[in-house]
Amino acid sequence: MELCRISRALGRAVDELSFAAPVTHVYNPLRYAAPVHEEYLRRYGAGPKPVLLLGMNPGPFGMAQTGVPFGDVSIVRYWLGLQGPVSRPPREHPRRPVLGLGCARGEVSGQRLWGWARDRFGTPQRFFDRFFVVNYCPLAFLEESGRNRTPDKLPAAEQEPLFAACDQALRKIVRALEPRHVVGVGAFATRRARVALDGMDLAIGTVLHPSPASPLANSGWAQTIERQLVACGVAL
């Protein structure tokens, strides 16, 4: 499948990169969680997809555990119905162990995004007839304390090769899925989409990120993003 080939190539490319302090650990779930990640791609990624939702990068209790973008464990297991072995990154942070689908901690952003999809569309099949969800960057970055560090906080010298690989992969994903709309989940993903997809014949929009760190996301996130999707031209 083309999405699996794109994912494997991106996983190999970013594995060649290095990152300095304050980043001490880098997780690449495209590699160690490949069985679940690729099952997600195979089961739900057959195109075309009218709308591509683009996240930023894995959260420590979401995709870093399951290999699925915004992949809260309970959603991945019980709504998406995905199973599979998840191994461990070569260097694991002692405060952020990878427990795979056995992880007991929830991922709020994923609960909100996939919870909206479940409540709005009912079944995964109905959601994925119209939408697909990917992350722009496949890597999770951890500091010595265990704190998550997002790609926009990396120095320019580290961003350049990382973003080049991610831009290339995103263009390939768009060619494979042929969306009419690419919607960034949050400002960072939207900015990267505008750069990577410049000149391509599609509409790029944005919706509020579901992170609990955002005060706006903690009050009526689903209703907010529905209004934003409609404003982007996405019919619900």
PDB file of C-alpha atoms in Angstrom:
ATOM      1  CA  MET A   1       0.000   0.000   0.000  1.00  0.00           C
ATOM      2  CA  GLU A   2       1.297   3.447  -0.919  1.00  0.00           C
ATOM      3  CA  LEU A   3       0.718   4.986   2.519  1.00  0.00           C
ATOM      4  CA  CYS A   4       2.758   2.212   4.129  1.00  0.00           C
ATOM      5  CA  ARG A   5       5.606   2.801   1.687  1.00  0.00           C
ATOM      6  CA  ILE A   6       5.538   6.530   2.452  1.00  0.00           C
ATOM      7  CA  SER A   7       5.507   5.842   6.187  1.00  0.00           C
ATOM      8  CA  ARG A   8       8.435   3.431   6.036  1.00  0.00           C
ATOM      9  CA  ALA A   9      10.524   5.836   3.972  1.00  0.00           C
ATOM     10  CA  LEU A  10       9.780   8.704   6.355  1.00  0.00           C
ATOM     11  CA  GLY A  11      10.571   6.532   9.369  1.00  0.00           C
ATOM     12  CA  ARG A  12      13.955   5.637   7.927  1.00  0.00           C
ATOM     13  CA  ALA A  13      14.737   9.233   6.941  1.00  0.00           C
ATOM     14  CA  VAL A  14      14.040  10.748  10.363  1.00  0.00           C
ATOM     15  CA  ASP A  15      15.961   7.967  12.102  1.00  0.00           C
ATOM     16  CA  GLU A  16      19.104   9.396  10.489  1.00  0.00           C
ATOM     17  CA  LEU A  17      18.664  12.778  12.206  1.00  0.00           C
ATOM     18  CA  SER A  18      20.174  13.856  15.508  1.00  0.00           C
ATOM     19  CA  PHE A  19      18.885  16.258  18.142  1.00  0.00           C
ATOM     20  CA  ALA A  20      20.775  18.011  20.926  1.00  0.00           C
ATOM     21  CA  ALA A  21      19.845  19.101  24.446  1.00  0.00           C
ATOM     22  CA  PRO A  22      17.396  19.949  25.843  1.00  0.00           C
ATOM     23  CA  VAL A  23      16.067  16.966  23.844  1.00  0.00           C
ATOM     24  CA  THR A  24      17.403  13.795  25.459  1.00  0.00           C
ATOM     25  CA  HIS A  25      15.115  11.115  23.990  1.00  0.00           C
ATOM     26  CA  VAL A  26      13.461  10.772  20.582  1.00  0.00           C
ATOM     27  CA  TYR A  27      10.645   8.296  19.914  1.00  0.00           C
ATOM     28  CA  ASN A  28       9.824   7.140  16.389  1.00  0.00           C
ATOM     29  CA  PRO A  29       6.554   5.161  16.535  1.00  0.00           C
ATOM     30  CA  LEU A  30       6.614   4.624  12.775  1.00  0.00           C
ATOM     31  CA  ARG A  31       9.279   2.043  13.586  1.00  0.00           C
ATOM     32  CA  TYR A  32       8.578   0.483  16.990  1.00  0.00           C
ATOM     33  CA  ALA A  33       4.760   0.688  16.665  1.00  0.00           C
ATOM     34  CA  ALA A  34       4.700  -0.175  12.956  1.00  0.00           C
ATOM     35  CA  PRO A  35       2.276  -3.138  13.245  1.00  0.00           C
ATOM     36  CA  VAL A  36      -0.528  -0.981  14.678  1.00  0.00           C
ATOM     37  CA  HIS A  37       0.385   2.092  12.630  1.00  0.00           C
ATOM     38  CA  GLU A  38       0.353   0.207   9.354  1.00  0.00           C
ATOM     39  CA  GLU A  39      -2.863  -1.602  10.233  1.00  0.00           C
ATOM     40  CA  TYR A  40      -4.417   1.847  10.704  1.00  0.00           C
ATOM     41  CA  LEU A  41      -3.150   2.855   7.256  1.00  0.00           C
ATOM     42  CA  ARG A  42      -4.297  -0.349   5.559  1.00  0.00           C
ATOM     43  CA  ARG A  43      -7.712  -0.535   7.180  1.00  0.00           C
ATOM     44  CA  TYR A  44      -8.707   3.096   6.934  1.00  0.00           C
ATOM     45  CA  GLY A  45      -6.362   4.796   4.464  1.00  0.00           C
ATOM     46  CA  ALA A  46      -7.670   3.672   1.094  1.00  0.00           C
ATOM     47  CA  GLY A  47      -8.244   6.854  -0.890  1.00  0.00           C
ATOM     48  CA  PRO A  48      -9.467   9.148  -2.102  1.00  0.00           C
ATOM     49  CA  LYS A  49     -10.221  11.164   1.043  1.00  0.00           C
ATOM     50  CA  PRO A  50     -11.949  14.522   0.608  1.00  0.00           C
ATOM     51  CA  VAL A  51     -10.527  15.938   3.876  1.00  0.00           C
ATOM     52  CA  LEU A  52      -7.090  15.360   5.402  1.00  0.00           C
ATOM     53  CA  LEU A  53      -6.729  16.393   9.050  1.00  0.00           C
ATOM     54  CA  LEU A  54      -3.085  17.170   9.820  1.00  0.00           C
ATOM     55  CA  GLY A  55      -1.761  17.023  13.372  1.00  0.00           C
ATOM     56  CA  MET A  56       1.620  18.165  14.654  1.00  0.00           C
ATOM     57  CA  ASN A  57       3.544  15.198  16.128  1.00  0.00           C
ATOM     58  CA  PRO A  58       2.981  12.276  18.518  1.00  0.00           C
ATOM     59  CA  GLY A  59       1.908  12.913  22.077  1.00  0.00           C
ATOM     60  CA  PRO A  60       3.595  10.795  24.760  1.00  0.00           C
ATOM     61  CA  PHE A  61       0.319   9.045  25.676  1.00  0.00           C
ATOM     62  CA  GLY A  62      -1.150   8.986  22.183  1.00  0.00           C
ATOM     63  CA  MET A  63       0.697   8.069  19.003  1.00  0.00           C
ATOM     64  CA  ALA A  64       3.890   7.421  20.986  1.00  0.00           C
ATOM     65  CA  GLN A  65       2.030   4.503  22.607  1.00  0.00           C
ATOM     66  CA  THR A  66      -0.168   3.270  19.776  1.00  0.00           C
ATOM     67  CA  GLY A  67       1.310   4.404  16.451  1.00  0.00           C
ATOM     68  CA  VAL A  68      -2.000   6.096  15.548  1.00  0.00           C
ATOM     69  CA  PRO A  69      -2.233   9.900  15.239  1.00  0.00           C
ATOM     70  CA  PHE A  70      -3.969  11.313  18.342  1.00  0.00           C
ATOM     71  CA  GLY A  71      -4.125   7.644  19.313  1.00  0.00           C
ATOM     72  CA  ASP A  72      -5.638   7.445  22.771  1.00  0.00           C
ATOM     73  CA  VAL A  73      -5.438   3.765  23.738  1.00  0.00           C
ATOM     74  CA  SER A  74      -9.123   3.259  24.518  1.00  0.00           C
ATOM     75  CA  ILE A  75     -10.192   4.849  21.225  1.00  0.00           C
ATOM     76  CA  VAL A  76      -7.648   2.831  19.239  1.00  0.00           C
ATOM     77  CA  ARG A  77      -8.703  -0.450  20.817  1.00  0.00           C
ATOM     78  CA  TYR A  78     -12.443  -0.096  21.183  1.00  0.00           C
ATOM     79  CA  TRP A  79     -13.591   2.312  18.457  1.00  0.00           C
ATOM     80  CA  LEU A  80     -10.978   1.919  15.736  1.00  0.00           C
ATOM     81  CA  GLY A  81     -10.672  -1.763  16.622  1.00  0.00           C
ATOM     82  CA  LEU A  82      -6.911  -1.912  16.094  1.00  0.00           C
ATOM     83  CA  GLN A  83      -4.596  -4.425  17.724  1.00  0.00           C
ATOM     84  CA  GLY A  84      -0.971  -5.425  17.348  1.00  0.00           C
ATOM     85  CA  PRO A  85       2.370  -5.588  19.111  1.00  0.00           C
ATOM     86  CA  VAL A  86       4.204  -2.417  20.072  1.00  0.00           C
ATOM     87  CA  SER A  87       7.871  -2.748  20.954  1.00  0.00           C
ATOM     88  CA  ARG A  88       9.992  -0.039  22.579  1.00  0.00           C
ATOM     89  CA  PRO A  89      12.188   2.778  21.284  1.00  0.00           C
ATOM     90  CA  PRO A  90      15.942   2.097  21.393  1.00  0.00           C
ATOM     91  CA  ARG A  91      16.380   4.667  24.184  1.00  0.00           C
ATOM     92  CA  GLU A  92      13.386   4.906  26.455  1.00  0.00           C
ATOM     93  CA  HIS A  93      12.856   7.713  28.933  1.00  0.00           C
ATOM     94  CA  PRO A  94      12.318   6.226  32.409  1.00  0.00           C
ATOM     95  CA  ARG A  95       9.438   8.635  33.049  1.00  0.00           C
ATOM     96  CA  ARG A  96       7.769   7.975  29.691  1.00  0.00           C
ATOM     97  CA  PRO A  97       7.756   4.209  29.171  1.00  0.00           C
ATOM     98  CA  VAL A  98       6.118   2.854  26.036  1.00  0.00           C
ATOM     99  CA  LEU A  99       3.480   0.368  27.160  1.00  0.00           C
ATOM    100  CA  GLY A 100       1.658   0.144  23.842  1.00  0.00           C
ATOM    101  CA  LEU A 101      -2.006  -0.778  23.931  1.00  0.00           C
ATOM    102  CA  GLY A 102      -1.564  -1.617  27.614  1.00  0.00           C
ATOM    103  CA  CYS A 103      -0.962   2.015  28.520  1.00  0.00           C
ATOM    104  CA  ALA A 104      -3.496   3.007  31.173  1.00  0.00           C
ATOM    105  CA  ARG A 105      -3.112   6.768  30.817  1.00  0.00           C
ATOM    106  CA  GLY A 106      -5.490   8.604  28.508  1.00  0.00           C
ATOM    107  CA  GLU A 107      -4.533  11.136  25.838  1.00  0.00           C
ATOM    108  CA  VAL A 108      -6.911  14.086  26.111  1.00  0.00           C
ATOM    109  CA  SER A 109      -6.276  15.481  22.631  1.00  0.00           C
ATOM    110  CA  GLY A 110      -7.007  12.089  21.122  1.00  0.00           C
ATOM    111  CA  GLN A 111     -10.091  11.556  23.239  1.00  0.00           C
ATOM    112  CA  ARG A 112     -11.437  14.867  21.993  1.00  0.00           C
ATOM    113  CA  LEU A 113     -10.592  14.440  18.309  1.00  0.00           C
ATOM    114  CA  TRP A 114     -11.614  10.820  17.921  1.00  0.00           C
ATOM    115  CA  GLY A 115     -14.504  11.286  20.355  1.00  0.00           C
ATOM    116  CA  TRP A 116     -15.847  13.979  18.052  1.00  0.00           C
ATOM    117  CA  ALA A 117     -15.457  11.647  15.064  1.00  0.00           C
ATOM    118  CA  ARG A 118     -17.297   8.861  16.908  1.00  0.00           C
ATOM    119  CA  ASP A 119     -20.110  11.111  18.117  1.00  0.00           C
ATOM    120  CA  ARG A 120     -20.570  12.854  14.761  1.00  0.00           C
ATOM    121  CA  PHE A 121     -20.233   9.855  12.396  1.00  0.00           C
ATOM    122  CA  GLY A 122     -21.044   6.832  14.561  1.00  0.00           C
ATOM    123  CA  THR A 123     -18.777   4.292  12.901  1.00  0.00           C
ATOM    124  CA  PRO A 124     -15.141   4.507  11.789  1.00  0.00           C
ATOM    125  CA  GLN A 125     -16.191   3.583   8.259  1.00  0.00           C
ATOM    126  CA  ARG A 126     -18.486   6.599   7.953  1.00  0.00           C
ATOM    127  CA  PHE A 127     -15.788   8.932   9.272  1.00  0.00           C
ATOM    128  CA  PHE A 128     -13.059   7.528   7.032  1.00  0.00           C
ATOM    129  CA  ASP A 129     -15.254   7.711   3.955  1.00  0.00           C
ATOM    130  CA  ARG A 130     -14.705  11.465   4.194  1.00  0.00           C
ATOM    131  CA  PHE A 131     -11.680  12.068   6.418  1.00  0.00           C
ATOM    132  CA  PHE A 132      -8.220  10.791   7.207  1.00  0.00           C
ATOM    133  CA  VAL A 133      -5.872  11.829  10.031  1.00  0.00           C
ATOM    134  CA  VAL A 134      -2.072  12.006   9.869  1.00  0.00           C
ATOM    135  CA  ASN A 135       0.645  13.790  11.803  1.00  0.00           C
ATOM    136  CA  TYR A 136       3.059  16.112  10.028  1.00  0.00           C
ATOM    137  CA  CYS A 137       6.090  15.002  12.083  1.00  0.00           C
ATOM    138  CA  PRO A 138       6.353  11.372  13.216  1.00  0.00           C
ATOM    139  CA  LEU A 139       8.785  11.958  16.096  1.00  0.00           C
ATOM    140  CA  ALA A 140       8.133  12.661  19.770  1.00  0.00           C
ATOM    141  CA  PHE A 141      10.824  14.689  21.575  1.00  0.00           C
ATOM    142  CA  LEU A 142      11.395  14.412  25.317  1.00  0.00           C
ATOM    143  CA  GLU A 143      13.531  16.505  27.623  1.00  0.00           C
ATOM    144  CA  GLU A 144      15.470  15.138  30.604  1.00  0.00           C
ATOM    145  CA  SER A 145      12.548  15.893  32.918  1.00  0.00           C
ATOM    146  CA  GLY A 146      10.201  13.894  30.680  1.00  0.00           C
ATOM    147  CA  ARG A 147       8.589  17.067  29.372  1.00  0.00           C
ATOM    148  CA  ASN A 148       7.319  16.911  25.797  1.00  0.00           C
ATOM    149  CA  ARG A 149       9.122  19.282  23.393  1.00  0.00           C
ATOM    150  CA  THR A 150       7.253  20.162  20.212  1.00  0.00           C
ATOM    151  CA  PRO A 151       8.956  20.469  16.794  1.00  0.00           C
ATOM    152  CA  ASP A 152       8.390  24.214  16.601  1.00  0.00           C
ATOM    153  CA  LYS A 153      10.673  24.617  19.632  1.00  0.00           C
ATOM    154  CA  LEU A 154      13.639  22.878  17.956  1.00  0.00           C
ATOM    155  CA  PRO A 155      16.531  25.057  16.729  1.00  0.00           C
ATOM    156  CA  ALA A 156      16.513  25.987  13.055  1.00  0.00           C
ATOM    157  CA  ALA A 157      19.470  23.731  12.243  1.00  0.00           C
ATOM    158  CA  GLU A 158      17.497  20.728  13.513  1.00  0.00           C
ATOM    159  CA  GLN A 159      14.211  21.815  12.001  1.00  0.00           C
ATOM    160  CA  GLU A 160      15.553  22.153   8.467  1.00  0.00           C
ATOM    161  CA  PRO A 161      16.336  18.488   7.677  1.00  0.00           C
ATOM    162  CA  LEU A 162      13.382  17.271   9.740  1.00  0.00           C
ATOM    163  CA  PHE A 163      10.898  19.530   7.996  1.00  0.00           C
ATOM    164  CA  ALA A 164      12.368  18.682   4.591  1.00  0.00           C
ATOM    165  CA  ALA A 165      11.640  14.978   5.173  1.00  0.00           C
ATOM    166  CA  CYS A 166       8.182  15.694   6.589  1.00  0.00           C
ATOM    167  CA  ASP A 167       7.283  18.077   3.753  1.00  0.00           C
ATOM    168  CA  GLN A 168       8.212  15.472   1.177  1.00  0.00           C
ATOM    169  CA  ALA A 169       6.156  12.800   2.922  1.00  0.00           C
ATOM    170  CA  LEU A 170       3.141  15.102   3.228  1.00  0.00           C
ATOM    171  CA  ARG A 171       3.225  15.880  -0.489  1.00  0.00           C
ATOM    172  CA  LYS A 172       3.274  12.152  -1.250  1.00  0.00           C
ATOM    173  CA  ILE A 173       0.370  11.517   1.127  1.00  0.00           C
ATOM    174  CA  VAL A 174      -1.676  14.253  -0.563  1.00  0.00           C
ATOM    175  CA  ARG A 175      -0.952  12.796  -3.994  1.00  0.00           C
ATOM    176  CA  ALA A 176      -2.034   9.362  -2.753  1.00  0.00           C
ATOM    177  CA  LEU A 177      -5.235  10.479  -1.007  1.00  0.00           C
ATOM    178  CA  GLU A 178      -6.230  13.345  -3.345  1.00  0.00           C
ATOM    179  CA  PRO A 179      -7.979  15.480  -0.698  1.00  0.00           C
ATOM    180  CA  ARG A 180      -9.799  18.643  -1.625  1.00  0.00           C
ATOM    181  CA  HIS A 181      -9.132  20.101   1.829  1.00  0.00           C
ATOM    182  CA  VAL A 182      -6.097  19.843   4.107  1.00  0.00           C
ATOM    183  CA  VAL A 183      -7.002  21.101   7.573  1.00  0.00           C
ATOM    184  CA  GLY A 184      -4.262  21.767  10.091  1.00  0.00           C
ATOM    185  CA  VAL A 185      -5.149  20.811  13.651  1.00  0.00           C
ATOM    186  CA  GLY A 186      -3.516  23.806  15.279  1.00  0.00           C
ATOM    187  CA  ALA A 187      -1.419  26.668  13.960  1.00  0.00           C
ATOM    188  CA  PHE A 188       1.859  24.764  13.521  1.00  0.00           C
ATOM    189  CA  ALA A 189       0.375  22.055  11.303  1.00  0.00           C
ATOM    190  CA  THR A 190      -1.422  24.682   9.251  1.00  0.00           C
ATOM    191  CA  ARG A 191       1.797  26.654   8.683  1.00  0.00           C
ATOM    192  CA  ARG A 192       3.679  23.547   7.606  1.00  0.00           C
ATOM    193  CA  ALA A 193       0.870  22.507   5.264  1.00  0.00           C
ATOM    194  CA  ARG A 194       0.951  25.904   3.564  1.00  0.00           C
ATOM    195  CA  VAL A 195       4.714  25.577   3.012  1.00  0.00           C
ATOM    196  CA  ALA A 196       4.819  21.918   1.977  1.00  0.00           C
ATOM    197  CA  LEU A 197       1.768  22.045  -0.293  1.00  0.00           C
ATOM    198  CA  ASP A 198       2.356  25.424  -1.903  1.00  0.00           C
ATOM    199  CA  GLY A 199       1.215  25.353  -5.521  1.00  0.00           C
ATOM    200  CA  MET A 200      -0.974  22.252  -5.152  1.00  0.00           C
ATOM    201  CA  ASP A 201      -4.623  22.540  -6.116  1.00  0.00           C
ATOM    202  CA  LEU A 202      -6.351  22.204  -2.755  1.00  0.00           C
ATOM    203  CA  ALA A 203      -7.770  24.315   0.058  1.00  0.00           C
ATOM    204  CA  ILE A 204      -5.813  24.640   3.302  1.00  0.00           C
ATOM    205  CA  GLY A 205      -7.627  25.565   6.502  1.00  0.00           C
ATOM    206  CA  THR A 206      -7.223  25.297  10.247  1.00  0.00           C
ATOM    207  CA  VAL A 207      -9.100  24.163  13.335  1.00  0.00           C
ATOM    208  CA  LEU A 208      -8.364  24.590  17.025  1.00  0.00           C
ATOM    209  CA  HIS A 209      -5.984  22.034  18.512  1.00  0.00           C
ATOM    210  CA  PRO A 210      -7.725  19.879  21.169  1.00  0.00           C
ATOM    211  CA  SER A 211      -4.855  20.106  23.665  1.00  0.00           C
ATOM    212  CA  PRO A 212      -5.933  20.706  27.274  1.00  0.00           C
ATOM    213  CA  ALA A 213      -3.125  23.283  27.414  1.00  0.00           C
ATOM    214  CA  SER A 214      -5.362  25.532  25.316  1.00  0.00           C
ATOM    215  CA  PRO A 215      -8.056  27.312  27.385  1.00  0.00           C
ATOM    216  CA  LEU A 216     -10.244  27.617  24.281  1.00  0.00           C
ATOM    217  CA  ALA A 217     -10.106  23.849  23.731  1.00  0.00           C
ATOM    218  CA  ASN A 218     -11.383  23.154  27.227  1.00  0.00           C
ATOM    219  CA  SER A 219     -14.825  24.579  26.530  1.00  0.00           C
ATOM    220  CA  GLY A 220     -16.879  23.199  23.676  1.00  0.00           C
ATOM    221  CA  TRP A 221     -14.015  22.050  21.441  1.00  0.00           C
ATOM    222  CA  ALA A 222     -16.207  19.858  19.231  1.00  0.00           C
ATOM    223  CA  GLN A 223     -18.686  22.651  18.568  1.00  0.00           C
ATOM    224  CA  THR A 224     -15.842  25.074  17.837  1.00  0.00           C
ATOM    225  CA  ILE A 225     -14.133  22.862  15.280  1.00  0.00           C
ATOM    226  CA  GLU A 226     -17.418  22.069  13.555  1.00  0.00           C
ATOM    227  CA  ARG A 227     -17.915  25.785  12.973  1.00  0.00           C
ATOM    228  CA  GLN A 228     -14.305  26.072  11.804  1.00  0.00           C
ATOM    229  CA  LEU A 229     -14.622  23.123   9.423  1.00  0.00           C
ATOM    230  CA  VAL A 230     -17.722  24.649   7.865  1.00  0.00           C
ATOM    231  CA  ALA A 231     -15.836  27.944   7.518  1.00  0.00           C
ATOM    232  CA  CYS A 232     -13.094  26.025   5.674  1.00  0.00           C
ATOM    233  CA  GLY A 233     -15.696  24.773   3.182  1.00  0.00           C
ATOM    234  CA  VAL A 234     -15.985  21.251   4.662  1.00  0.00           C
ATOM    235  CA  ALA A 235     -19.595  20.089   4.572  1.00  0.00           C
ATOM    236  CA  LEU A 236     -20.640  18.100   7.633  1.00  0.00           C
TER     237      LEU A 236
END
